Coordinates of C-alpha atoms in Angstrom, one line a residue:
X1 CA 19.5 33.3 76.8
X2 CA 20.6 30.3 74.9
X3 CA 21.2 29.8 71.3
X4 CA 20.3 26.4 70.6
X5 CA 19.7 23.8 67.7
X6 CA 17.7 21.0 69.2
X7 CA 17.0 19.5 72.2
X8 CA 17.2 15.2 71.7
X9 CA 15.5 13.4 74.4
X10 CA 17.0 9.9 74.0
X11 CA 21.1 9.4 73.1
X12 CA 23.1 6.3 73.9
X13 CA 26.4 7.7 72.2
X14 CA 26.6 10.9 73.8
X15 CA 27.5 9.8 76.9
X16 CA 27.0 7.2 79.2
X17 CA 23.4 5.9 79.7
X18 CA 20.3 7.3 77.9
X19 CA 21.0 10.9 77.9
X20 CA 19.2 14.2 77.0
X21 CA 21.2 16.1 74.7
X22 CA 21.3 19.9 74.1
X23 CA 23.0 21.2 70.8
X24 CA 24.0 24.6 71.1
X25 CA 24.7 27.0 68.1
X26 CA 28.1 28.5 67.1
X27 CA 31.2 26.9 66.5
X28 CA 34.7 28.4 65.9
X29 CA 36.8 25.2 65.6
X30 CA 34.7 24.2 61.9
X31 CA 36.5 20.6 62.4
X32 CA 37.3 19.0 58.8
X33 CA 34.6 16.5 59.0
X34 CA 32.3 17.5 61.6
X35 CA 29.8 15.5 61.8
X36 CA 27.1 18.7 62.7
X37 CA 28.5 21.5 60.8
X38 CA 25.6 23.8 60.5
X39 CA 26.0 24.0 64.2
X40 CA 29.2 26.2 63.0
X41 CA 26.6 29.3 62.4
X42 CA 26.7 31.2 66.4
X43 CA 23.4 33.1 65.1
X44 CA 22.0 29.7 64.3
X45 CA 18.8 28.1 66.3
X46 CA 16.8 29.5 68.0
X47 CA 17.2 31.9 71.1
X48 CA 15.7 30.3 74.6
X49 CA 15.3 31.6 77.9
X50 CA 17.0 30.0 80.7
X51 CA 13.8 28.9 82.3
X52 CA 12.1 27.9 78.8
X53 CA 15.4 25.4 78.8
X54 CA 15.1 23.9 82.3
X55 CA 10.7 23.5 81.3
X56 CA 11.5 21.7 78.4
X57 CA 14.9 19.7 80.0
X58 CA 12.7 18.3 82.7
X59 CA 9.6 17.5 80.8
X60 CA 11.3 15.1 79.5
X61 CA 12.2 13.5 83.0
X62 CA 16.2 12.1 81.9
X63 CA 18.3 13.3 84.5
X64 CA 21.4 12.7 82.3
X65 CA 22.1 15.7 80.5
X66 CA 25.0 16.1 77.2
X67 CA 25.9 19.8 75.9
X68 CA 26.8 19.5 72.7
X69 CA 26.7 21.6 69.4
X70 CA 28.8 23.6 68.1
X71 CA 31.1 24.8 71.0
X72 CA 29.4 25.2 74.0
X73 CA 31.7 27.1 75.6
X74 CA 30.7 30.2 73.8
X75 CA 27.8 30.2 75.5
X76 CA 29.5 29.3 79.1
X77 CA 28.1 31.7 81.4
X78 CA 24.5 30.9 80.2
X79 CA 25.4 27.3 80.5
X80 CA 25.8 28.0 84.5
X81 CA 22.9 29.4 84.8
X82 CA 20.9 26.5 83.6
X83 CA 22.7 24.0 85.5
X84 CA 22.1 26.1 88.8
X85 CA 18.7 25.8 87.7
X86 CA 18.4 22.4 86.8
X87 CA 20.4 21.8 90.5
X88 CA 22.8 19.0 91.3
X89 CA 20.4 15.9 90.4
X90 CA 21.7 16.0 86.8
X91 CA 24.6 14.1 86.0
X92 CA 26.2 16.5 83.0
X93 CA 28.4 15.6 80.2
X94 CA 29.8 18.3 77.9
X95 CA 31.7 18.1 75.0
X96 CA 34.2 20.6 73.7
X97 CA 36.2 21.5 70.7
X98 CA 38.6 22.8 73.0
X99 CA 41.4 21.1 74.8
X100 CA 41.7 21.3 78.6
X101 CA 44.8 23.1 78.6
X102 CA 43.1 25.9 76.4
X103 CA 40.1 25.9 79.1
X104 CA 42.1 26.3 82.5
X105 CA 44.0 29.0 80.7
X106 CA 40.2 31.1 80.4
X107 CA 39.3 31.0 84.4
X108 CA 36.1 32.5 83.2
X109 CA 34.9 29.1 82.1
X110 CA 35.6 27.7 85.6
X111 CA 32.3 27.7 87.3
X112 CA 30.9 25.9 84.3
X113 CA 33.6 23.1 84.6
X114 CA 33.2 22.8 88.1
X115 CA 29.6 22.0 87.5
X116 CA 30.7 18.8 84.8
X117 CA 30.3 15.5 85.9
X118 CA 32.4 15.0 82.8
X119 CA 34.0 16.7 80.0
X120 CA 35.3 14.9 76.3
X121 CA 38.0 17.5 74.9
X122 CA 39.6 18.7 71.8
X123 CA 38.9 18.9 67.9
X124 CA 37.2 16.3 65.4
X125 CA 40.3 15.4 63.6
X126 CA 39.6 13.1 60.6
X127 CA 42.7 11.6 60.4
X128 CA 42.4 10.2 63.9
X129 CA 39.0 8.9 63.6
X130 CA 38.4 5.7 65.1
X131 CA 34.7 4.3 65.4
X132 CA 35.4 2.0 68.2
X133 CA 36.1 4.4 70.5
X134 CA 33.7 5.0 73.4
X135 CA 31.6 8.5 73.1
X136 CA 34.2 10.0 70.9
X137 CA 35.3 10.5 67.3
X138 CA 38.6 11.0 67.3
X139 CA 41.4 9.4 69.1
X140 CA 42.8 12.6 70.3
X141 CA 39.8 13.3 72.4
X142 CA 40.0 12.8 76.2
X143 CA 37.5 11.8 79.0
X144 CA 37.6 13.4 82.6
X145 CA 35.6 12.7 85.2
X146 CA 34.0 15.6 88.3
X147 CA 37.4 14.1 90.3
X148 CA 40.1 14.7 87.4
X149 CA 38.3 18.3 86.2
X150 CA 38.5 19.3 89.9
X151 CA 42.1 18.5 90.7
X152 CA 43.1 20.3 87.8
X153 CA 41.1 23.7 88.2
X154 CA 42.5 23.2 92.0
X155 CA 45.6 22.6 90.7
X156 CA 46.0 25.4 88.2
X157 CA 44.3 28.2 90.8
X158 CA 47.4 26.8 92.9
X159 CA 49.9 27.8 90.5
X160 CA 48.2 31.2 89.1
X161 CA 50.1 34.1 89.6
X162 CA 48.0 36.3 92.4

């Protein structure tokens, strides 16, 4: 099950392209500013099935695909099983709350990253706001590619103590 807040069919600032864009519910960072804060609420929404997701995803027929929300790595294991579903043809973007550091240190969250064809990191922070800056709102956010998230989940397993 999912928890989610909407489902937007057409988004040219979430990502590169015309995009789909899935808000999920529940947020623990409650980023002065946020521009979606009653995503904050994690029993927010509305619950949907994996398979009720994927129907309503690919009725729309956009193969580019944003998580949003709230934070959707709460809901990270789910998040895997819709994108197995769904099956490589998507290009996925997923933004986070949550800095990349924090993320590799949580190797539960891997087999979600893994399945990113791109990932914007860290916090809304209001003092770094900056409205020219492509698919983000803050200057502290960061862009990484399928290439960069792989080489560092690679890297990191590398340097894990077994």
């Amino acid at each position: 099950m999912l928890r989610v807040l909407s489902l937007h069919p057409d988004s040219v600032v979430d990502g590169p392209g015309l995009r789909t864009v899935l808000f999920l519910a529940g947020c623990p960072h409650h980023c002065v500013g946020c521009h979606n804060p009653s995503s904050w609420d994690p029993t927010g929404g509305v619950e949907w099935t994996i398979e009720e997701t994927v129907e309503r995803i690919q009725a729309i027929g956009n193969r580019r695909l944003t998580l949003s929300g709230g934070e959707p790595m709460l809901q990270a294991a789910a998040l895997v099983q819709l994108l197995e579903r769904l099956g490589p043809d998507y290009d996925v973007i997923l933004y986070t709350g949550y800095v990349l550091e924090e993320i590799l240190r949580r190797q539960r969250w891997y087999p979600l990253i893994l399945r990113l064809d791109g990932l914007i990191d860290g916090p809304f922070i209001l003092s770094k706001l900056d409205r020219t800056t492509r698919f983000r709102g803050s200057t502290n956010q960061r862009i990484y590619d399928r290439q960069q998230l792989q080489k560092r989940v690679l890297h990191e397993n590398k340097n894990s103590p077994v």
